[in-house]
PDB file of C-alpha atoms in Angstrom:
ATOM      1  CA  MET A  23       0.000   0.000   0.000  1.00 46.00           C
ATOM      2  CA  ASN A  24       2.812   2.384   0.924  1.00 40.00           C
ATOM      3  CA  ARG A  25       4.632   1.570  -2.283  1.00 42.00           C
ATOM      4  CA  GLU A  26       1.509   2.267  -4.358  1.00 39.00           C
ATOM      5  CA  TYR A  27       0.967   5.567  -2.560  1.00 36.00           C
ATOM      6  CA  ASN A  28       4.565   6.621  -3.174  1.00 43.00           C
ATOM      7  CA  SER A  29       4.261   5.676  -6.840  1.00 40.00           C
ATOM      8  CA  ASN A  30       1.101   7.762  -7.244  1.00 43.00           C
ATOM      9  CA  LYS A  31       2.711  10.616  -5.380  1.00 40.00           C
ATOM     10  CA  LYS A  32       5.678  10.508  -7.752  1.00 41.00           C
ATOM     11  CA  LYS A  33       3.404  10.569 -10.805  1.00 43.00           C
ATOM     12  CA  ASN A  34       1.481  13.526  -9.433  1.00 41.00           C
ATOM     13  CA  SER A  35       4.766  15.274  -8.719  1.00 39.00           C
ATOM     14  CA  ASN A  36       5.813  14.752 -12.330  1.00 41.00           C
ATOM     15  CA  LYS A  37       2.543  16.252 -13.541  1.00 39.00           C
ATOM     16  CA  GLY A  38       3.131  19.193 -11.239  1.00 35.00           C
ATOM     17  CA  LYS A  39       6.535  19.762 -12.803  1.00 36.00           C
ATOM     18  CA  LEU A  40       4.909  19.766 -16.196  1.00 36.00           C
ATOM     19  CA  LEU A  41       2.334  22.357 -15.199  1.00 33.00           C
ATOM     20  CA  LYS A  42       4.947  24.643 -13.706  1.00 32.00           C
ATOM     21  CA  SER A  43       7.269  24.609 -16.664  1.00 32.00           C
ATOM     22  CA  VAL A  44       6.175  23.082 -19.936  1.00 35.00           C
ATOM     23  CA  ILE A  45       3.459  25.463 -20.195  1.00 37.00           C
ATOM     24  CA  VAL A  46       4.732  28.537 -18.679  1.00 40.00           C
ATOM     25  CA  LEU A  47       3.300  29.105 -22.159  1.00 41.00           C
ATOM     26  CA  LEU A  48       0.594  31.706 -22.106  1.00 37.00           C
ATOM     27  CA  ALA A  49       1.655  33.156 -18.779  1.00 34.00           C
ATOM     28  CA  VAL A  50       4.903  33.984 -20.504  1.00 39.00           C
ATOM     29  CA  ILE A  51       3.082  35.167 -23.592  1.00 39.00           C
ATOM     30  CA  ALA A  52       1.080  37.603 -21.522  1.00 36.00           C
ATOM     31  CA  LEU A  53       4.332  38.922 -20.087  1.00 36.00           C
ATOM     32  CA  ILE A  54       5.984  39.158 -23.478  1.00 36.00           C
ATOM     33  CA  PHE A  55       3.143  41.197 -24.911  1.00 35.00           C
ATOM     34  CA  GLY A  56       3.452  43.569 -21.979  1.00 32.00           C
ATOM     35  CA  VAL A  57       7.022  44.685 -22.612  1.00 30.00           C
ATOM     36  CA  THR A  58       8.893  46.456 -25.377  1.00 26.00           C
ATOM     37  CA  TYR A  59      11.528  43.801 -25.955  1.00 30.00           C
ATOM     38  CA  ALA A  60      10.622  40.232 -26.857  1.00 31.00           C
ATOM     39  CA  TRP A  61      13.274  38.460 -24.843  1.00 29.00           C
ATOM     40  CA  PHE A  62      14.633  38.268 -21.328  1.00 30.00           C
ATOM     41  CA  PHE A  63      17.945  37.318 -19.804  1.00 32.00           C
ATOM     42  CA  ASN A  64      17.484  34.838 -16.995  1.00 35.00           C
ATOM     43  CA  GLN A  65      17.522  31.072 -16.970  1.00 35.00           C
ATOM     44  CA  MET A  66      13.732  30.631 -17.179  1.00 44.00           C
ATOM     45  CA  ASP A  67      13.214  32.874 -20.222  1.00 58.00           C
ATOM     46  CA  MET A  68      13.981  32.364 -23.887  1.00 66.00           C
ATOM     47  CA  ALA A  69      14.617  34.729 -26.749  1.00 70.00           C
ATOM     48  CA  THR A  70      11.911  34.945 -29.381  1.00 70.00           C
ATOM     49  CA  LEU A  71      12.240  35.782 -33.046  1.00 70.00           C
ATOM     50  CA  PHE A  72       9.226  38.086 -33.023  1.00 68.00           C
ATOM     51  CA  THR A  73       9.777  41.607 -31.760  1.00 63.00           C
ATOM     52  CA  VAL A  74       6.598  42.527 -29.920  1.00 55.00           C
ATOM     53  CA  GLN A  75       5.845  46.183 -29.298  1.00 58.00           C
ATOM     54  CA  SER A  76       3.807  47.399 -26.347  1.00 58.00           C
ATOM     55  CA  PRO A  77       0.991  48.208 -26.352  1.00 61.00           C
ATOM     56  CA  SER A  78      -0.005  45.724 -29.040  1.00 73.00           C
ATOM     57  CA  ASP A  79      -3.243  45.094 -30.910  1.00 86.00           C
ATOM     58  CA  ILE A  80      -2.679  41.338 -30.969  1.00 88.00           C
ATOM     59  CA  SER A  81      -2.965  38.958 -28.037  1.00 88.00           C
ATOM     60  CA  ILE A  82      -3.455  35.291 -27.234  1.00 88.00           C
ATOM     61  CA  LEU A  83      -6.569  34.407 -25.272  1.00 91.00           C
ATOM     62  CA  GLY A  84      -8.362  31.282 -24.139  1.00 91.00           C
ATOM     63  CA  PRO A  85     -11.601  29.569 -25.188  1.00 94.00           C
ATOM     64  CA  GLY A  86     -14.436  32.009 -25.782  1.00 94.00           C
ATOM     65  CA  GLY A  87     -11.930  34.868 -25.837  1.00 93.00           C
ATOM     66  CA  SER A  88     -11.350  34.535 -22.100  1.00 92.00           C
ATOM     67  CA  GLU A  89      -8.272  35.874 -20.363  1.00 87.00           C
ATOM     68  CA  MET A  90      -5.800  33.084 -19.807  1.00 80.00           C
ATOM     69  CA  ALA A  91      -2.608  33.016 -17.760  1.00 73.00           C
ATOM     70  CA  SER A  92      -1.567  29.510 -18.864  1.00 75.00           C
ATOM     71  CA  LEU A  93      -2.839  26.373 -20.509  1.00 75.00           C
ATOM     72  CA  ASP A  94      -4.225  23.662 -18.264  1.00 76.00           C
ATOM     73  CA  LEU A  95      -2.135  20.590 -19.007  1.00 74.00           C
ATOM     74  CA  LYS A  96      -3.596  18.271 -16.423  1.00 78.00           C
ATOM     75  CA  TYR A  97      -4.571  15.150 -18.302  1.00 83.00           C
ATOM     76  CA  THR A  98      -7.000  12.302 -17.764  1.00 88.00           C
ATOM     77  CA  ALA A  99      -6.657   8.584 -18.318  1.00 90.00           C
ATOM     78  CA  ASN A 100      -8.427   9.036 -21.668  1.00 91.00           C
ATOM     79  CA  GLU A 101      -5.590  11.296 -22.828  1.00 92.00           C
ATOM     80  CA  LYS A 102      -2.898   8.751 -22.070  1.00 92.00           C
ATOM     81  CA  VAL A 103      -2.189   5.470 -23.868  1.00 94.00           C
ATOM     82  CA  GLU A 104       0.454   3.486 -22.004  1.00 93.00           C
ATOM     83  CA  ASN A 105       3.111   6.169 -21.444  1.00 91.00           C
ATOM     84  CA  LYS A 106       2.109   8.422 -24.372  1.00 93.00           C
ATOM     85  CA  VAL A 107       0.167  11.586 -23.461  1.00 91.00           C
ATOM     86  CA  THR A 108      -1.777  13.609 -26.040  1.00 94.00           C
ATOM     87  CA  ILE A 109      -3.748  16.673 -25.039  1.00 91.00           C
ATOM     88  CA  ARG A 110      -5.716  19.198 -27.089  1.00 94.00           C
ATOM     89  CA  ARG A 111      -6.346  22.720 -25.881  1.00 92.00           C
ATOM     90  CA  VAL A 112      -7.864  25.789 -27.522  1.00 94.00           C
ATOM     91  CA  ILE A 113      -6.200  29.172 -27.961  1.00 93.00           C
ATOM     92  CA  CYS A 114      -7.554  32.353 -29.520  1.00 94.00           C
ATOM     93  CA  VAL A 115      -5.537  34.914 -31.471  1.00 94.00           C
ATOM     94  CA  GLN A 116      -7.281  38.274 -31.125  1.00 94.00           C
ATOM     95  CA  SER A 117      -6.018  40.841 -33.607  1.00 93.00           C
ATOM     96  CA  ALA A 118      -6.932  43.931 -35.573  1.00 92.00           C
ATOM     97  CA  ALA A 119      -4.932  42.961 -38.674  1.00 93.00           C
ATOM     98  CA  GLU A 120      -6.270  40.425 -41.165  1.00 96.00           C
ATOM     99  CA  LEU A 121      -3.060  38.375 -41.213  1.00 95.00           C
ATOM    100  CA  HIS A 122      -0.827  37.055 -38.465  1.00 94.00           C
ATOM    101  CA  GLN A 123       2.124  34.747 -37.951  1.00 92.00           C
ATOM    102  CA  LEU A 124       2.712  32.125 -35.276  1.00 92.00           C
ATOM    103  CA  GLU A 125       5.937  31.116 -33.571  1.00 90.00           C
ATOM    104  CA  ILE A 126       6.602  28.328 -31.075  1.00 90.00           C
ATOM    105  CA  VAL A 127       9.758  28.204 -28.963  1.00 88.00           C
ATOM    106  CA  HIS A 128      10.551  25.418 -26.529  1.00 86.00           C
ATOM    107  CA  THR A 129      13.341  23.674 -24.706  1.00 85.00           C
ATOM    108  CA  THR A 130      13.918  19.986 -25.388  1.00 87.00           C
ATOM    109  CA  ASN A 131      13.892  18.036 -22.139  1.00 84.00           C
ATOM    110  CA  MET A 132      10.645  16.138 -22.766  1.00 86.00           C
ATOM    111  CA  LYS A 133      10.898  12.929 -24.738  1.00 89.00           C
ATOM    112  CA  ASP A 134       9.086  12.700 -28.081  1.00 92.00           C
ATOM    113  CA  LEU A 135       7.600  16.176 -27.627  1.00 90.00           C
ATOM    114  CA  THR A 136       5.550  17.063 -30.701  1.00 92.00           C
ATOM    115  CA  PHE A 137       2.819  19.574 -31.369  1.00 93.00           C
ATOM    116  CA  ASN A 138       0.313  20.450 -34.078  1.00 97.00           C
ATOM    117  CA  LEU A 139      -1.863  23.499 -34.610  1.00 97.00           C
ATOM    118  CA  TYR A 140      -5.226  23.348 -36.380  1.00 98.00           C
ATOM    119  CA  PRO A 141      -7.666  26.134 -37.313  1.00 98.00           C
ATOM    120  CA  ALA A 142     -10.839  25.684 -35.271  1.00 97.00           C
ATOM    121  CA  SER A 143     -14.356  27.067 -35.111  1.00 95.00           C
ATOM    122  CA  ALA A 144     -16.993  27.108 -32.400  1.00 92.00           C
ATOM    123  CA  VAL A 145     -19.645  24.405 -32.519  1.00 90.00           C
ATOM    124  CA  ASP A 146     -22.675  23.589 -30.381  1.00 81.00           C
ATOM    125  CA  ASP A 147     -22.822  19.882 -31.186  1.00 70.00           C
ATOM    126  CA  THR A 148     -20.162  18.160 -29.094  1.00 63.00           C
ATOM    127  CA  MET A 149     -20.939  14.860 -30.824  1.00 67.00           C
ATOM    128  CA  VAL A 150     -19.274  16.089 -34.009  1.00 68.00           C
ATOM    129  CA  ASN A 151     -16.083  14.173 -34.750  1.00 74.00           C
ATOM    130  CA  THR A 152     -12.812  15.936 -33.904  1.00 80.00           C
ATOM    131  CA  THR A 153     -14.415  18.246 -31.386  1.00 90.00           C
ATOM    132  CA  VAL A 154     -12.464  19.694 -28.472  1.00 92.00           C
ATOM    133  CA  THR A 155     -14.278  21.015 -25.410  1.00 90.00           C
ATOM    134  CA  ASP A 156     -12.188  23.419 -23.380  1.00 90.00           C
ATOM    135  CA  GLY A 157     -13.217  25.973 -20.779  1.00 88.00           C
ATOM    136  CA  GLY A 158     -16.895  25.216 -21.331  1.00 90.00           C
ATOM    137  CA  PHE A 159     -16.687  25.914 -25.088  1.00 93.00           C
ATOM    138  CA  SER A 160     -16.575  23.384 -27.916  1.00 94.00           C
ATOM    139  CA  TYR A 161     -14.611  23.704 -31.155  1.00 96.00           C
ATOM    140  CA  LYS A 162     -14.336  21.560 -34.238  1.00 95.00           C
ATOM    141  CA  TYR A 163     -11.236  21.160 -36.362  1.00 96.00           C
ATOM    142  CA  ASN A 164     -10.080  19.114 -39.331  1.00 95.00           C
ATOM    143  CA  PRO A 165      -7.025  16.933 -38.565  1.00 95.00           C
ATOM    144  CA  ASP A 166      -6.123  17.097 -42.269  1.00 96.00           C
ATOM    145  CA  HIS A 167      -5.735  20.889 -42.076  1.00 96.00           C
ATOM    146  CA  LYS A 168      -2.660  21.050 -39.888  1.00 98.00           C
ATOM    147  CA  ILE A 169      -0.826  24.369 -40.001  1.00 98.00           C
ATOM    148  CA  SER A 170       2.459  23.802 -41.777  1.00 98.00           C
ATOM    149  CA  GLY A 171       5.692  25.022 -40.288  1.00 97.00           C
ATOM    150  CA  LYS A 172       9.242  23.980 -39.572  1.00 95.00           C
ATOM    151  CA  TYR A 173      12.017  24.187 -37.041  1.00 95.00           C
ATOM    152  CA  ILE A 174      14.785  26.530 -38.105  1.00 92.00           C
ATOM    153  CA  ASN A 175      17.529  25.465 -35.704  1.00 93.00           C
ATOM    154  CA  VAL A 176      17.129  21.768 -34.899  1.00 93.00           C
ATOM    155  CA  ASN A 177      20.523  20.156 -35.283  1.00 88.00           C
ATOM    156  CA  ASN A 178      19.463  16.540 -34.864  1.00 82.00           C
ATOM    157  CA  MET A 179      17.144  14.183 -33.004  1.00 82.00           C
ATOM    158  CA  ASN A 180      18.492  11.397 -30.821  1.00 87.00           C
ATOM    159  CA  ASN A 181      16.465   8.845 -28.820  1.00 88.00           C
ATOM    160  CA  GLY A 182      13.318  10.948 -29.066  1.00 90.00           C
ATOM    161  CA  TYR A 183      14.926  14.258 -28.086  1.00 90.00           C
ATOM    162  CA  ASN A 184      15.531  17.278 -30.312  1.00 90.00           C
ATOM    163  CA  TYR A 185      18.830  19.120 -30.038  1.00 91.00           C
ATOM    164  CA  ALA A 186      19.274  22.752 -31.029  1.00 92.00           C
ATOM    165  CA  SER A 187      22.113  24.059 -33.140  1.00 91.00           C
ATOM    166  CA  ALA A 188      24.241  26.897 -31.792  1.00 89.00           C
ATOM    167  CA  SER A 189      22.774  29.472 -34.181  1.00 89.00           C
ATOM    168  CA  TYR A 190      20.611  31.218 -31.540  1.00 86.00           C
ATOM    169  CA  HIS A 191      22.754  30.535 -28.486  1.00 87.00           C
ATOM    170  CA  GLU A 192      23.827  34.158 -28.005  1.00 86.00           C
ATOM    171  CA  LYS A 193      20.229  35.408 -28.123  1.00 83.00           C
ATOM    172  CA  ASN A 194      19.518  33.419 -24.984  1.00 81.00           C
ATOM    173  CA  TYR A 195      22.797  33.136 -23.118  1.00 83.00           C
ATOM    174  CA  GLU A 196      25.023  35.823 -24.656  1.00 84.00           C
ATOM    175  CA  GLU A 197      28.633  34.653 -24.151  1.00 84.00           C
ATOM    176  CA  TYR A 198      27.872  32.057 -21.465  1.00 83.00           C
ATOM    177  CA  LYS A 199      28.939  28.644 -22.777  1.00 82.00           C
ATOM    178  CA  ASN A 200      28.247  26.147 -19.993  1.00 84.00           C
ATOM    179  CA  VAL A 201      24.631  25.410 -20.970  1.00 84.00           C
ATOM    180  CA  GLN A 202      22.937  22.023 -20.674  1.00 84.00           C
ATOM    181  CA  SER A 203      22.043  20.819 -24.187  1.00 86.00           C
ATOM    182  CA  HIS A 204      18.293  20.533 -23.507  1.00 84.00           C
ATOM    183  CA  ALA A 205      18.198  24.126 -22.249  1.00 84.00           C
ATOM    184  CA  GLU A 206      19.016  25.422 -25.738  1.00 88.00           C
ATOM    185  CA  PRO A 207      15.605  26.312 -27.210  1.00 89.00           C
ATOM    186  CA  VAL A 208      14.403  25.293 -30.649  1.00 92.00           C
ATOM    187  CA  TYR A 209      12.388  27.624 -32.867  1.00 92.00           C
ATOM    188  CA  TRP A 210       9.393  26.693 -35.002  1.00 93.00           C
ATOM    189  CA  LEU A 211       7.751  29.126 -37.419  1.00 94.00           C
ATOM    190  CA  ALA A 212       4.499  28.684 -39.321  1.00 96.00           C
ATOM    191  CA  SER A 213       5.319  28.503 -43.023  1.00 96.00           C
ATOM    192  CA  ASN A 214       2.654  30.968 -44.109  1.00 96.00           C
ATOM    193  CA  LYS A 215       0.882  34.049 -42.888  1.00 96.00           C
ATOM    194  CA  LEU A 216      -2.456  33.026 -41.424  1.00 97.00           C
ATOM    195  CA  GLN A 217      -5.790  34.569 -42.350  1.00 97.00           C
ATOM    196  CA  VAL A 218      -8.061  35.648 -39.514  1.00 97.00           C
ATOM    197  CA  ASP A 219     -11.587  34.327 -39.101  1.00 97.00           C
ATOM    198  CA  LYS A 220     -13.520  37.214 -40.647  1.00 96.00           C
ATOM    199  CA  ASN A 221     -16.797  35.771 -39.409  1.00 95.00           C
ATOM    200  CA  ASN A 222     -15.765  36.219 -35.800  1.00 96.00           C
ATOM    201  CA  LYS A 223     -15.528  39.934 -34.990  1.00 96.00           C
ATOM    202  CA  VAL A 224     -15.741  41.668 -31.628  1.00 96.00           C
ATOM    203  CA  ALA A 225     -15.424  45.271 -30.478  1.00 94.00           C
ATOM    204  CA  VAL A 226     -12.631  45.906 -27.972  1.00 91.00           C
ATOM    205  CA  ASN A 227     -12.330  49.474 -26.683  1.00 89.00           C
ATOM    206  CA  GLU A 228     -14.244  50.628 -29.771  1.00 89.00           C
ATOM    207  CA  THR A 229     -11.779  48.832 -32.068  1.00 91.00           C
ATOM    208  CA  GLU A 230     -12.936  46.028 -34.346  1.00 95.00           C
ATOM    209  CA  MET A 231     -10.957  42.874 -33.617  1.00 95.00           C
ATOM    210  CA  TYR A 232     -10.946  39.392 -35.103  1.00 97.00           C
ATOM    211  CA  ARG A 233     -10.887  36.252 -33.002  1.00 97.00           C
ATOM    212  CA  THR A 234      -9.279  33.258 -34.659  1.00 98.00           C
ATOM    213  CA  TYR A 235      -9.264  29.944 -32.819  1.00 98.00           C
ATOM    214  CA  TYR A 236      -6.741  27.130 -32.963  1.00 97.00           C
ATOM    215  CA  VAL A 237      -6.574  23.687 -31.432  1.00 96.00           C
ATOM    216  CA  CYS A 238      -3.105  23.102 -30.012  1.00 94.00           C
ATOM    217  CA  GLU A 239      -2.332  19.381 -29.849  1.00 95.00           C
ATOM    218  CA  ILE A 240       0.689  18.452 -27.738  1.00 91.00           C
ATOM    219  CA  SER A 241       2.110  14.951 -27.274  1.00 92.00           C
ATOM    220  CA  TRP A 242       4.990  13.583 -25.260  1.00 91.00           C
ATOM    221  CA  THR A 243       6.220  10.383 -23.668  1.00 91.00           C
ATOM    222  CA  GLU A 244       5.744  10.434 -19.915  1.00 87.00           C
ATOM    223  CA  THR A 245       9.074  10.119 -18.096  1.00 82.00           C
ATOM    224  CA  THR A 246      10.539  11.338 -14.826  1.00 68.00           C
ATOM    225  CA  LYS A 247      12.025  14.378 -16.645  1.00 62.00           C
ATOM    226  CA  GLU A 248       8.884  16.320 -17.521  1.00 66.00           C
ATOM    227  CA  THR A 249      10.244  19.838 -17.457  1.00 72.00           C
ATOM    228  CA  ASP A 250      10.288  22.166 -20.447  1.00 76.00           C
ATOM    229  CA  ILE A 251       9.488  25.767 -21.275  1.00 79.00           C
ATOM    230  CA  PHE A 252       7.086  26.241 -24.179  1.00 81.00           C
ATOM    231  CA  TYR A 253       6.033  29.579 -25.704  1.00 83.00           C
ATOM    232  CA  ILE A 254       3.402  30.307 -28.330  1.00 86.00           C
ATOM    233  CA  LEU A 255       3.565  33.778 -29.862  1.00 86.00           C
ATOM    234  CA  ALA A 256       1.522  35.653 -32.440  1.00 88.00           C
ATOM    235  CA  GLN A 257       2.521  38.670 -34.499  1.00 89.00           C
ATOM    236  CA  ASN A 258       0.553  40.813 -36.943  1.00 89.00           C
ATOM    237  CA  ALA A 259       1.548  40.381 -40.573  1.00 89.00           C
ATOM    238  CA  SER A 260       0.944  42.412 -43.690  1.00 82.00           C
TER     239      SER A 260
END
């Protein structure tokens, strides 16, 4: 009984690590959009390729356009098959411009970490296939319409882990060289500028804004080392 309790406690501890770090995500995004420069210089922050000005007329929100400090990555038994976890959460890009770009930056400590982004739209019928319910709202998406993109600084993959090249080392660590390999972030950029959902308009402080929803699907292999930093950023495009 004691052994089982300790095992469960360890698993819960691992999930706690994940919540604290993997998805510093939108909490960090909220901070990034609140400052003039798009990078920071301490061990928990990573440089981004987008330069975000403040104030900005683009932001990342949660389901239904709600304010969101971070994504909820707690997962259920239905979201785990053996030791493989796959979760799907909804984000909203709220913007005044008709085009935007997406960037994802993450460290590489989690095994087999992959992600996909899909355009999504609100739906009332939760029985529709490929529906995600998040925050009390339901969204449908087409798994064949994955947003294309690519890593720009992955050097290689070994045993399920990505490794970054040195091309962006100085952006994050300046001249400091003694950096653990999984702490070097990798950068993913969407291949194309993304069109907003013109059917979903709202007025914010008397400004017309578009709300465009995406399903963010994240998978990883559950191990004892579930600690990564993961940013999603949006930038207006023209």
